[in-house]
Amino acid sequence: MPTLPPVLVGKAVTTPHSLPETDGKVFLLPRLGNRHGLVAGATGTGKTVTLMTLAEGFSRIGVPVFLADVKGDVAGLAVPGSMNDKLQARIDGIGVDDYTSEGSPTLFWDLFGKLGHPVRATVTEIGPTLLSRMLELNDTQSGVMDILFKVADDRGLLLLDLPDLRAMLSLLAAERKTISTEYGLVSSPSIGAIQRALLRLQSDGGDHFFGEPALELSDIMRTNIDGRGMISILASDSLILKPRLYSSFLLWLLSQLFEQLPEVGDLDKPKLVFVFDEAHLLFNDAPPALRQRVEQVVRLIRSKGVGVYFCSQFPDDVPDNILGQLGNRVQHALRAFTPRDQKAVRTAAETFVANPELDVAKAIGGLGTGEALVSTLQDKGVPMPVERTLVAPPRCRMGSITDAERDQVRAGSPIGAKYDKRIDRESAMELLARKADAAASEANAPKAKPITGEAGGFGQSIRDIVFGTKRRQGMVETMAKQSARTVGNQVGRQILRGVMGGLFGGKK
């Protein structure tokens, strides 16, 4: 099998002689791309451009990439860039021999279905824990949500969208005493609080996310006919305004990858690179159980061929037990204006492998736009000493695209017909509504009468004449009595004749 070309990150500018085999160039090895990574730095220092460079590099070697577009400029990956003197000077300085302006094979996604294919998941797939976080429920209300899911499972009710959730809340309210006895306390105030939270989520557009067809992982792990990895871009400029929904969705997607993908061990390249932009939103106000879940996923998903790359302003936005698992580091400039910034600089300096020729803490504050301190994993997984690096430019447009260009990319998408139209199949709401209608119909149905047919009128009069009423006998009863009397008289005469004949010696 031919050796895959490494992903070019840039070129060391201060101590290039420490990388003699690569002429000072800094690479990320494909077979170690699943060891995760971190891209950090202050706003405006070039983090997004670095992410685009890495995404293009992975795509060229056949690795699919999923990343969020928080500011709208990551969409530029879909179209070729334009050359200028400044860009050409950087290309020549780094020594990128095969540079050509080009776009990458791209899929656009959007939870709201406006700027890309709709991304949906069912309520059942999201589960009570993440749903409670989306709704910002307290512990008591989260417990009620756990009970709701358990009742739905026990009764075979499928939860697909928000109407199903509302139907289940109505069921819990109607059978609150019985359910509280069997499953645990369900209070009316908690049900009301969840209903209000659902209303807020719906007003924020969250109802677009729940439903079918649900996202299939295979559609974000595609390659095109040329063998290049498809780059899935999630439009997040509006979604980022709902941070709980944004972070919970990405965490759900990461959990789905962890639960569904098989163990594959170490491959020659990752099966998928997953970029978590604005990573601090994942950990803000996250309960301990959720943090433990993230730590578990990050630690174990490597063996399933997935590399997770966090992007945030400060390295300490990521908890230490997760930060220690991120082997590939790119640190852009940090400005130490506040005690918080100074602490972040110290943290960043301490997480790198020391380079005796570089004062890391001092260098972080003096990095220019497009420069970064870089340390990637090399042979045998050993991190290289940190290098001050001029980051290689992406080959795509470094900026937003027009609506016409976006529409053109969407028109050529291989999955548009699959996701653009919502499917609404029978689920909990329809089943509960049918049961309620059946119960109401049975309660309101008239009592059955012994004689069916036309009520009142001429038909009833005929029945009264023939069969009679409570006050007078009918023709049938009268004829029966007359026949009985006639038969009785004949039998009586026969008996009398027999008796008298026996007494007087007469013949029968």
Short mmCIF file of C-alpha atoms in Angstrom, two decimals:
data_model
loop_
_atom_site.label_atom_id
_atom_site.label_comp_id
_atom_site.label_asym_id
_atom_site.label_seq_id
_atom_site.Cartn_x
_atom_site.Cartn_y
_atom_site.Cartn_z
CA MET A 1 0.00 0.00 0.00
CA PRO A 2 1.48 3.41 -0.96
CA THR A 3 2.31 5.77 1.87
CA LEU A 4 -0.21 8.58 2.28
CA PRO A 5 1.17 12.12 2.00
CA PRO A 6 1.15 13.96 5.33
CA VAL A 7 -1.07 16.97 5.99
CA LEU A 8 0.96 20.15 5.68
CA VAL A 9 0.41 22.52 8.60
CA GLY A 10 3.09 25.10 7.78
CA LYS A 11 6.79 25.83 8.11
CA ALA A 12 8.85 26.53 11.22
CA VAL A 13 10.24 30.07 11.08
CA THR A 14 12.47 30.23 14.17
CA THR A 15 14.28 26.90 14.44
CA PRO A 16 13.85 25.13 11.11
CA HIS A 17 17.04 23.14 11.62
CA SER A 18 15.24 21.04 14.24
CA LEU A 19 13.27 19.54 11.33
CA PRO A 20 16.03 18.68 8.87
CA GLU A 21 14.20 15.78 7.20
CA THR A 22 11.30 18.01 6.13
CA ASP A 23 13.24 21.19 5.36
CA GLY A 24 11.58 22.88 8.31
CA LYS A 25 8.03 21.97 7.25
CA VAL A 26 5.58 20.88 9.93
CA PHE A 27 3.28 18.00 9.05
CA LEU A 28 0.46 16.08 10.68
CA LEU A 29 0.83 12.36 10.01
CA PRO A 30 -2.39 10.73 8.72
CA ARG A 31 -2.01 7.57 10.80
CA LEU A 32 -1.88 9.73 13.94
CA GLY A 33 -4.76 11.97 12.93
CA ASN A 34 -7.09 10.00 15.19
CA ARG A 35 -5.09 11.04 18.26
CA HIS A 36 -7.21 14.21 18.44
CA GLY A 37 -6.10 17.81 18.51
CA LEU A 38 -6.61 21.38 19.68
CA VAL A 39 -6.65 24.68 17.79
CA ALA A 40 -6.68 27.63 20.18
CA GLY A 41 -6.10 31.37 20.06
CA ALA A 42 -7.69 34.76 20.47
CA THR A 43 -10.27 36.12 18.05
CA GLY A 44 -8.78 37.25 14.76
CA THR A 45 -5.51 35.33 15.03
CA GLY A 46 -6.25 32.81 12.26
CA LYS A 47 -7.90 29.79 13.93
CA THR A 48 -10.54 29.46 11.22
CA VAL A 49 -7.99 29.56 8.42
CA THR A 50 -5.97 26.87 10.20
CA LEU A 51 -9.07 24.69 10.46
CA MET A 52 -9.71 25.15 6.74
CA THR A 53 -6.12 24.20 5.92
CA LEU A 54 -6.38 21.03 8.02
CA ALA A 55 -9.81 20.15 6.56
CA GLU A 56 -8.49 20.48 3.01
CA GLY A 57 -5.44 18.39 3.83
CA PHE A 58 -7.52 15.57 5.29
CA SER A 59 -9.97 15.73 2.38
CA ARG A 60 -7.16 15.38 -0.19
CA ILE A 61 -6.03 12.10 1.37
CA GLY A 62 -9.59 10.71 1.43
CA VAL A 63 -10.64 11.55 5.00
CA PRO A 64 -14.18 12.98 5.48
CA VAL A 65 -14.42 15.99 7.78
CA PHE A 66 -17.34 17.40 9.79
CA LEU A 67 -17.09 20.94 11.15
CA ALA A 68 -19.33 23.82 12.18
CA ASP A 69 -19.41 27.17 10.41
CA VAL A 70 -19.96 29.63 13.24
CA LYS A 71 -19.15 32.85 11.35
CA GLY A 72 -20.16 31.86 7.81
CA ASP A 73 -16.68 31.92 6.28
CA VAL A 74 -15.91 28.18 6.51
CA ALA A 75 -18.33 27.73 3.60
CA GLY A 76 -15.52 29.08 1.42
CA LEU A 77 -14.11 25.55 1.40
CA ALA A 78 -16.58 24.75 -1.37
CA VAL A 79 -15.17 27.19 -3.96
CA PRO A 80 -11.66 27.94 -5.28
CA GLY A 81 -9.69 30.81 -3.85
CA SER A 82 -8.14 33.70 -5.76
CA MET A 83 -4.44 34.40 -6.02
CA ASN A 84 -2.80 37.65 -4.94
CA ASP A 85 0.74 38.85 -4.24
CA LYS A 86 0.50 38.38 -0.47
CA LEU A 87 -0.76 34.83 -0.84
CA GLN A 88 1.89 34.01 -3.42
CA ALA A 89 4.64 35.30 -1.12
CA ARG A 90 3.46 32.99 1.68
CA ILE A 91 3.25 30.02 -0.67
CA ASP A 92 6.81 30.66 -1.83
CA GLY A 93 8.06 31.18 1.72
CA ILE A 94 6.65 27.90 2.93
CA GLY A 95 7.57 26.04 -0.23
CA VAL A 96 4.19 24.59 -1.27
CA ASP A 97 5.15 23.14 -4.63
CA ASP A 98 1.78 21.75 -5.77
CA TYR A 99 -0.42 24.67 -4.72
CA THR A 100 -3.46 25.30 -6.94
CA SER A 101 -6.63 27.21 -6.15
CA GLU A 102 -9.46 24.71 -5.77
CA GLY A 103 -12.59 23.97 -3.82
CA SER A 104 -13.22 20.79 -1.86
CA PRO A 105 -16.18 18.40 -2.21
CA THR A 106 -18.65 19.84 0.27
CA LEU A 107 -22.00 19.07 1.86
CA PHE A 108 -23.95 21.87 3.53
CA TRP A 109 -26.10 21.09 6.59
CA ASP A 110 -28.40 23.26 8.68
CA LEU A 111 -30.56 22.38 11.68
CA PHE A 112 -33.11 24.92 10.44
CA GLY A 113 -32.98 23.70 6.82
CA LYS A 114 -32.24 27.13 5.32
CA LEU A 115 -28.54 27.09 4.42
CA GLY A 116 -28.13 23.37 3.92
CA HIS A 117 -29.79 19.99 4.09
CA PRO A 118 -31.93 19.67 7.23
CA VAL A 119 -30.25 17.81 10.08
CA ARG A 120 -32.73 15.85 12.13
CA ALA A 121 -32.72 13.39 14.99
CA THR A 122 -35.57 11.66 16.76
CA VAL A 123 -36.40 12.40 20.38
CA THR A 124 -35.63 8.77 21.22
CA GLU A 125 -32.14 9.06 19.73
CA ILE A 126 -31.37 12.24 21.67
CA GLY A 127 -32.36 10.61 24.96
CA PRO A 128 -33.43 12.15 28.28
CA THR A 129 -29.99 13.40 29.40
CA LEU A 130 -29.17 15.54 26.39
CA LEU A 131 -32.78 16.62 25.98
CA SER A 132 -32.85 17.84 29.58
CA ARG A 133 -29.71 19.86 28.87
CA MET A 134 -31.25 21.38 25.74
CA LEU A 135 -34.32 22.37 27.77
CA GLU A 136 -32.18 23.62 30.70
CA LEU A 137 -34.10 21.51 33.21
CA ASN A 138 -33.16 21.15 36.86
CA ASP A 139 -32.51 17.79 38.54
CA THR A 140 -36.14 17.22 39.53
CA GLN A 141 -37.46 18.03 36.09
CA SER A 142 -34.75 15.87 34.51
CA GLY A 143 -35.98 13.00 36.67
CA VAL A 144 -39.48 13.46 35.27
CA MET A 145 -37.98 13.35 31.77
CA ASP A 146 -36.32 10.03 32.64
CA ILE A 147 -39.71 8.67 33.75
CA LEU A 148 -41.35 9.94 30.56
CA PHE A 149 -38.90 7.99 28.40
CA LYS A 150 -39.31 4.87 30.55
CA VAL A 151 -43.11 4.99 30.30
CA ALA A 152 -42.87 5.44 26.54
CA ASP A 153 -40.56 2.42 26.27
CA ASP A 154 -42.77 0.24 28.45
CA ARG A 155 -45.89 1.10 26.44
CA GLY A 156 -44.24 0.81 23.05
CA LEU A 157 -44.72 4.48 22.16
CA LEU A 158 -42.28 5.87 19.60
CA LEU A 159 -40.93 9.37 20.35
CA LEU A 160 -39.96 11.13 17.14
CA ASP A 161 -40.72 14.85 17.45
CA LEU A 162 -41.89 17.53 19.87
CA PRO A 163 -45.63 16.74 19.43
CA ASP A 164 -44.84 13.23 20.70
CA LEU A 165 -43.20 14.74 23.78
CA ARG A 166 -46.23 16.94 24.44
CA ALA A 167 -48.53 13.95 24.06
CA MET A 168 -46.45 12.01 26.60
CA LEU A 169 -46.53 14.94 29.03
CA SER A 170 -50.33 14.99 28.74
CA LEU A 171 -50.36 11.26 29.48
CA LEU A 172 -48.17 11.79 32.55
CA ALA A 173 -50.51 14.54 33.75
CA ALA A 174 -53.62 12.40 33.21
CA GLU A 175 -52.16 9.32 34.92
CA ARG A 176 -49.93 11.14 37.37
CA LYS A 177 -50.96 9.23 40.49
CA THR A 178 -50.64 5.80 38.90
CA ILE A 179 -47.32 6.61 37.24
CA SER A 180 -45.95 8.19 40.43
CA THR A 181 -46.73 5.00 42.34
CA GLU A 182 -45.03 2.76 39.78
CA TYR A 183 -42.09 4.86 38.52
CA GLY A 184 -41.49 7.69 40.98
CA LEU A 185 -42.94 11.05 41.87
CA VAL A 186 -44.25 13.09 38.94
CA SER A 187 -45.48 16.50 40.05
CA SER A 188 -47.72 18.90 38.17
CA PRO A 189 -45.26 21.82 38.55
CA SER A 190 -42.49 19.75 36.93
CA ILE A 191 -44.74 18.81 34.01
CA GLY A 192 -45.66 22.47 33.58
CA ALA A 193 -42.01 23.54 33.66
CA ILE A 194 -41.10 21.01 30.95
CA GLN A 195 -44.01 22.17 28.80
CA ARG A 196 -42.82 25.78 29.06
CA ALA A 197 -39.27 24.73 28.20
CA LEU A 198 -40.57 22.90 25.12
CA LEU A 199 -42.38 26.05 24.09
CA ARG A 200 -39.14 28.05 24.35
CA LEU A 201 -37.27 25.41 22.37
CA GLN A 202 -39.90 25.50 19.66
CA SER A 203 -39.77 29.31 19.47
CA ASP A 204 -35.99 29.03 19.02
CA GLY A 205 -36.53 26.75 16.03
CA GLY A 206 -35.66 23.54 17.83
CA ASP A 207 -38.72 21.76 16.46
CA HIS A 208 -36.98 21.68 13.05
CA PHE A 209 -34.30 19.43 14.54
CA PHE A 210 -36.60 16.69 15.89
CA GLY A 211 -38.13 14.35 13.35
CA GLU A 212 -37.38 12.15 10.38
CA PRO A 213 -35.54 11.30 8.23
CA ALA A 214 -32.86 11.26 10.90
CA LEU A 215 -29.24 11.87 9.99
CA GLU A 216 -27.35 8.71 9.02
CA LEU A 217 -23.68 8.65 9.93
CA SER A 218 -22.72 7.19 6.57
CA ASP A 219 -23.75 10.47 4.92
CA ILE A 220 -21.13 12.48 6.79
CA MET A 221 -18.47 9.84 6.13
CA ARG A 222 -18.60 9.97 2.33
CA THR A 223 -15.91 10.26 -0.30
CA ASN A 224 -16.51 11.52 -3.83
CA ILE A 225 -15.80 9.67 -7.05
CA ASP A 226 -12.21 10.94 -7.00
CA GLY A 227 -11.62 9.42 -3.57
CA ARG A 228 -11.51 12.76 -1.77
CA GLY A 229 -13.21 13.05 1.58
CA MET A 230 -16.42 15.05 1.65
CA ILE A 231 -16.34 18.06 4.00
CA SER A 232 -19.65 18.42 5.86
CA ILE A 233 -20.22 22.01 6.97
CA LEU A 234 -22.91 22.74 9.57
CA ALA A 235 -24.30 26.27 9.25
CA SER A 236 -24.07 27.58 12.81
CA ASP A 237 -24.23 31.36 12.62
CA SER A 238 -27.81 31.27 13.96
CA LEU A 239 -27.44 28.05 15.90
CA ILE A 240 -24.57 29.44 18.00
CA LEU A 241 -27.08 31.90 19.51
CA LYS A 242 -28.69 28.86 21.17
CA PRO A 243 -25.52 27.47 22.80
CA ARG A 244 -27.25 24.61 24.63
CA LEU A 245 -28.86 23.37 21.43
CA TYR A 246 -25.60 23.79 19.47
CA SER A 247 -23.37 21.96 21.93
CA SER A 248 -25.94 19.26 22.69
CA PHE A 249 -26.38 18.48 19.00
CA LEU A 250 -22.64 18.13 18.40
CA LEU A 251 -22.28 16.01 21.51
CA TRP A 252 -25.15 13.80 20.35
CA LEU A 253 -23.49 13.37 16.97
CA LEU A 254 -20.19 12.49 18.61
CA SER A 255 -21.96 9.98 20.86
CA GLN A 256 -23.66 8.40 17.85
CA LEU A 257 -20.28 7.92 16.20
CA PHE A 258 -18.96 6.32 19.37
CA GLU A 259 -21.92 3.97 19.79
CA GLN A 260 -22.43 2.89 16.18
CA LEU A 261 -18.96 2.63 14.65
CA PRO A 262 -17.07 -0.65 15.07
CA GLU A 263 -13.65 -0.98 16.63
CA VAL A 264 -10.96 -0.74 13.95
CA GLY A 265 -7.75 -0.04 15.89
CA ASP A 266 -5.05 2.11 14.31
CA LEU A 267 -5.55 2.75 10.60
CA ASP A 268 -3.36 4.42 8.01
CA LYS A 269 -5.74 7.40 8.18
CA PRO A 270 -8.84 8.36 10.18
CA LYS A 271 -12.30 7.34 9.02
CA LEU A 272 -13.57 10.79 10.02
CA VAL A 273 -12.23 14.00 11.51
CA PHE A 274 -14.77 15.75 13.75
CA VAL A 275 -14.15 19.43 14.55
CA PHE A 276 -15.86 20.90 17.62
CA ASP A 277 -15.70 24.70 17.20
CA GLU A 278 -16.40 26.97 20.19
CA ALA A 279 -15.60 24.01 22.42
CA HIS A 280 -16.09 25.97 25.64
CA LEU A 281 -19.87 25.82 25.04
CA LEU A 282 -19.74 22.07 25.52
CA PHE A 283 -18.35 22.32 29.03
CA ASN A 284 -20.05 25.48 30.34
CA ASP A 285 -22.50 24.48 33.09
CA ALA A 286 -22.19 20.84 32.07
CA PRO A 287 -23.12 18.43 34.88
CA PRO A 288 -20.40 16.01 36.06
CA ALA A 289 -22.10 13.05 34.40
CA LEU A 290 -21.99 14.80 31.05
CA ARG A 291 -18.33 15.71 31.42
CA GLN A 292 -17.52 12.12 32.25
CA ARG A 293 -19.40 11.04 29.14
CA VAL A 294 -17.39 13.42 26.93
CA GLU A 295 -14.15 12.23 28.49
CA GLN A 296 -15.09 8.61 27.86
CA VAL A 297 -16.03 9.27 24.24
CA VAL A 298 -12.85 11.22 23.49
CA ARG A 299 -10.68 8.58 25.13
CA LEU A 300 -12.23 5.60 23.35
CA ILE A 301 -13.41 6.89 20.00
CA ARG A 302 -9.81 6.91 18.72
CA SER A 303 -9.98 3.13 18.34
CA LYS A 304 -13.01 3.59 16.07
CA GLY A 305 -11.02 5.67 13.62
CA VAL A 306 -12.39 9.11 14.55
CA GLY A 307 -10.20 12.09 15.32
CA VAL A 308 -11.76 14.86 17.42
CA TYR A 309 -10.36 18.38 17.15
CA PHE A 310 -11.49 21.06 19.61
CA CYS A 311 -11.31 24.73 18.70
CA SER A 312 -11.59 27.46 21.31
CA GLN A 313 -9.97 30.69 22.46
CA PHE A 314 -8.14 29.33 25.50
CA PRO A 315 -6.61 25.88 26.07
CA ASP A 316 -8.13 25.70 29.54
CA ASP A 317 -11.61 25.93 28.03
CA VAL A 318 -11.15 22.16 27.69
CA PRO A 319 -10.95 20.21 31.00
CA ASP A 320 -7.52 18.86 31.91
CA ASN A 321 -8.50 15.19 31.67
CA ILE A 322 -9.59 15.78 28.06
CA LEU A 323 -6.83 18.26 27.21
CA GLY A 324 -4.24 15.60 28.04
CA GLN A 325 -5.62 13.38 25.28
CA LEU A 326 -5.18 15.95 22.50
CA GLY A 327 -1.89 15.05 20.83
CA ASN A 328 -1.84 17.51 17.90
CA ARG A 329 -1.69 21.15 19.06
CA VAL A 330 -1.92 24.46 17.21
CA GLN A 331 -1.77 27.52 19.45
CA HIS A 332 -2.38 30.95 17.93
CA ALA A 333 -1.70 34.24 19.71
CA LEU A 334 -3.08 35.07 23.14
CA ARG A 335 -3.04 38.60 24.50
CA ALA A 336 -2.29 38.62 28.24
CA PHE A 337 -4.22 41.72 29.21
CA THR A 338 -6.08 40.27 32.20
CA PRO A 339 -5.24 37.76 34.95
CA ARG A 340 -7.48 35.28 33.09
CA ASP A 341 -5.42 35.77 29.94
CA GLN A 342 -2.13 35.42 31.82
CA LYS A 343 -3.28 32.15 33.32
CA ALA A 344 -4.30 30.90 29.88
CA VAL A 345 -0.85 31.75 28.50
CA ARG A 346 0.84 29.79 31.28
CA THR A 347 -1.48 26.84 30.69
CA ALA A 348 -0.75 26.86 26.97
CA ALA A 349 3.01 27.03 27.54
CA GLU A 350 2.94 24.14 29.99
CA THR A 351 1.03 21.82 27.64
CA PHE A 352 3.71 21.89 24.93
CA VAL A 353 6.86 19.80 24.73
CA ALA A 354 9.61 22.29 25.54
CA ASN A 355 11.91 23.60 22.85
CA PRO A 356 15.20 24.91 24.31
CA GLU A 357 15.45 27.49 21.53
CA LEU A 358 11.98 28.92 22.11
CA ASP A 359 10.43 30.80 25.05
CA VAL A 360 6.88 29.55 24.63
CA ALA A 361 5.16 31.89 27.07
CA LYS A 362 6.81 34.92 25.49
CA ALA A 363 6.21 33.70 21.93
CA ILE A 364 2.45 33.22 22.46
CA GLY A 365 2.00 36.92 23.04
CA GLY A 366 4.09 37.91 20.02
CA LEU A 367 2.57 35.70 17.33
CA GLY A 368 1.23 37.48 14.27
CA THR A 369 -1.90 36.63 12.33
CA GLY A 370 -1.36 33.35 10.51
CA GLU A 371 1.41 32.26 12.88
CA ALA A 372 1.06 29.59 15.53
CA LEU A 373 2.97 27.41 17.93
CA VAL A 374 2.61 23.88 16.61
CA SER A 375 3.39 20.45 18.04
CA THR A 376 2.20 17.31 16.28
CA LEU A 377 2.72 13.65 17.00
CA GLN A 378 5.58 12.08 15.09
CA ASP A 379 6.87 8.52 14.75
CA LYS A 380 5.74 6.17 17.54
CA GLY A 381 3.30 8.82 18.73
CA VAL A 382 5.95 11.03 20.33
CA PRO A 383 5.07 14.76 20.22
CA MET A 384 7.61 16.97 18.50
CA PRO A 385 9.10 19.98 20.32
CA VAL A 386 6.92 23.03 19.82
CA GLU A 387 7.79 25.18 16.81
CA ARG A 388 6.82 28.70 15.87
CA THR A 389 5.15 28.05 12.53
CA LEU A 390 3.92 30.02 9.56
CA VAL A 391 0.60 28.28 8.81
CA ALA A 392 0.07 27.18 5.22
CA PRO A 393 -2.80 28.93 3.39
CA PRO A 394 -5.86 26.96 2.26
CA ARG A 395 -6.54 26.56 -1.45
CA CYS A 396 -10.17 27.61 -1.18
CA ARG A 397 -11.74 31.01 -0.74
CA MET A 398 -10.91 32.51 2.64
CA GLY A 399 -14.29 34.11 3.13
CA SER A 400 -18.02 33.67 2.70
CA ILE A 401 -19.75 32.56 -0.47
CA THR A 402 -22.80 33.94 -2.27
CA ASP A 403 -26.29 32.46 -2.10
CA ALA A 404 -26.01 31.45 -5.76
CA GLU A 405 -22.77 29.56 -5.09
CA ARG A 406 -24.33 27.82 -2.09
CA ASP A 407 -27.39 26.86 -4.15
CA GLN A 408 -25.15 25.45 -6.86
CA VAL A 409 -23.33 23.23 -4.34
CA ARG A 410 -26.63 22.05 -2.87
CA ALA A 411 -28.03 21.29 -6.32
CA GLY A 412 -25.17 18.90 -6.96
CA SER A 413 -25.48 17.17 -3.60
CA PRO A 414 -25.95 13.38 -3.71
CA ILE A 415 -28.19 13.38 -0.61
CA GLY A 416 -30.61 16.25 -1.20
CA ALA A 417 -33.55 14.02 -2.17
CA LYS A 418 -33.06 12.01 0.99
CA TYR A 419 -33.18 14.78 3.59
CA ASP A 420 -34.87 17.85 2.13
CA LYS A 421 -38.43 16.51 2.66
CA ARG A 422 -39.69 15.72 6.15
CA ILE A 423 -41.36 12.37 6.89
CA ASP A 424 -44.15 12.15 9.48
CA ARG A 425 -44.98 8.56 10.36
CA GLU A 426 -47.20 7.19 13.11
CA SER A 427 -45.71 7.69 16.57
CA ALA A 428 -46.72 8.40 20.17
CA MET A 429 -48.96 11.39 19.43
CA GLU A 430 -51.05 9.55 16.83
CA LEU A 431 -51.40 6.39 18.96
CA LEU A 432 -52.41 8.31 22.09
CA ALA A 433 -54.84 10.48 20.10
CA ARG A 434 -56.47 7.36 18.62
CA LYS A 435 -56.87 5.80 22.05
CA ALA A 436 -58.38 9.00 23.39
CA ASP A 437 -60.85 9.18 20.48
CA ALA A 438 -61.86 5.55 20.99
CA ALA A 439 -62.45 6.10 24.70
CA ALA A 440 -64.51 9.23 24.01
CA SER A 441 -66.62 7.44 21.39
CA GLU A 442 -67.34 4.56 23.74
CA ALA A 443 -68.35 6.91 26.54
CA ASN A 444 -70.71 8.90 24.30
CA ALA A 445 -72.25 5.92 22.46
CA PRO A 446 -76.09 5.41 23.06
CA LYS A 447 -77.19 2.34 25.03
CA ALA A 448 -78.18 -0.67 22.95
CA LYS A 449 -81.94 -1.35 22.57
CA PRO A 450 -83.41 -4.89 22.52
CA ILE A 451 -85.17 -4.30 19.21
CA THR A 452 -83.30 -2.58 16.49
CA GLY A 453 -84.71 -0.78 13.56
CA GLU A 454 -86.58 2.36 12.85
CA ALA A 455 -87.30 4.28 16.07
CA GLY A 456 -90.91 5.61 16.48
CA GLY A 457 -93.38 6.33 13.70
CA PHE A 458 -95.40 3.79 11.74
CA GLY A 459 -92.92 0.98 12.24
CA GLN A 460 -93.17 1.30 16.03
CA SER A 461 -96.98 1.25 15.89
CA ILE A 462 -96.93 -1.98 13.91
CA ARG A 463 -94.57 -3.56 16.46
CA ASP A 464 -96.90 -2.48 19.29
CA ILE A 465 -99.94 -4.04 17.57
CA VAL A 466 -98.17 -7.29 16.80
CA PHE A 467 -96.09 -7.73 19.98
CA GLY A 468 -98.03 -5.56 22.39
CA THR A 469 -96.95 -3.06 25.06
CA LYS A 470 -96.70 -3.09 28.83
CA ARG A 471 -100.33 -1.99 29.10
CA ARG A 472 -102.05 -4.13 26.45
CA GLN A 473 -101.38 -7.44 24.78
CA GLY A 474 -100.60 -7.76 21.14
CA MET A 475 -101.88 -9.99 18.42
CA VAL A 476 -99.27 -12.64 19.01
CA GLU A 477 -100.04 -12.90 22.72
CA THR A 478 -103.83 -12.91 22.12
CA MET A 479 -103.63 -15.68 19.52
CA ALA A 480 -101.41 -17.72 21.80
CA LYS A 481 -103.86 -17.50 24.68
CA GLN A 482 -106.83 -18.39 22.46
CA SER A 483 -105.00 -21.38 21.07
CA ALA A 484 -104.13 -22.51 24.56
CA ARG A 485 -107.77 -22.25 25.67
CA THR A 486 -109.00 -24.16 22.63
CA VAL A 487 -106.47 -26.91 23.10
CA GLY A 488 -107.30 -26.98 26.77
CA ASN A 489 -111.04 -27.39 26.14
CA GLN A 490 -110.50 -30.22 23.64
CA VAL A 491 -108.17 -32.05 25.98
CA GLY A 492 -110.58 -31.47 28.84
CA ARG A 493 -113.48 -32.96 26.91
CA GLN A 494 -111.39 -35.97 25.94
CA ILE A 495 -110.46 -36.57 29.57
CA LEU A 496 -114.08 -36.12 30.73
CA ARG A 497 -115.30 -38.53 28.15
CA GLY A 498 -112.75 -41.07 29.18
CA VAL A 499 -113.63 -40.83 32.86
CA MET A 500 -117.39 -40.92 32.39
CA GLY A 501 -117.11 -43.82 29.91
CA GLY A 502 -115.13 -45.82 32.45
CA LEU A 503 -117.68 -45.24 35.17
CA PHE A 504 -120.68 -46.00 33.14
CA GLY A 505 -119.23 -48.69 30.89
CA GLY A 506 -119.38 -46.54 27.79
CA LYS A 507 -116.92 -46.65 24.89
CA LYS A 508 -114.33 -44.04 24.31
#
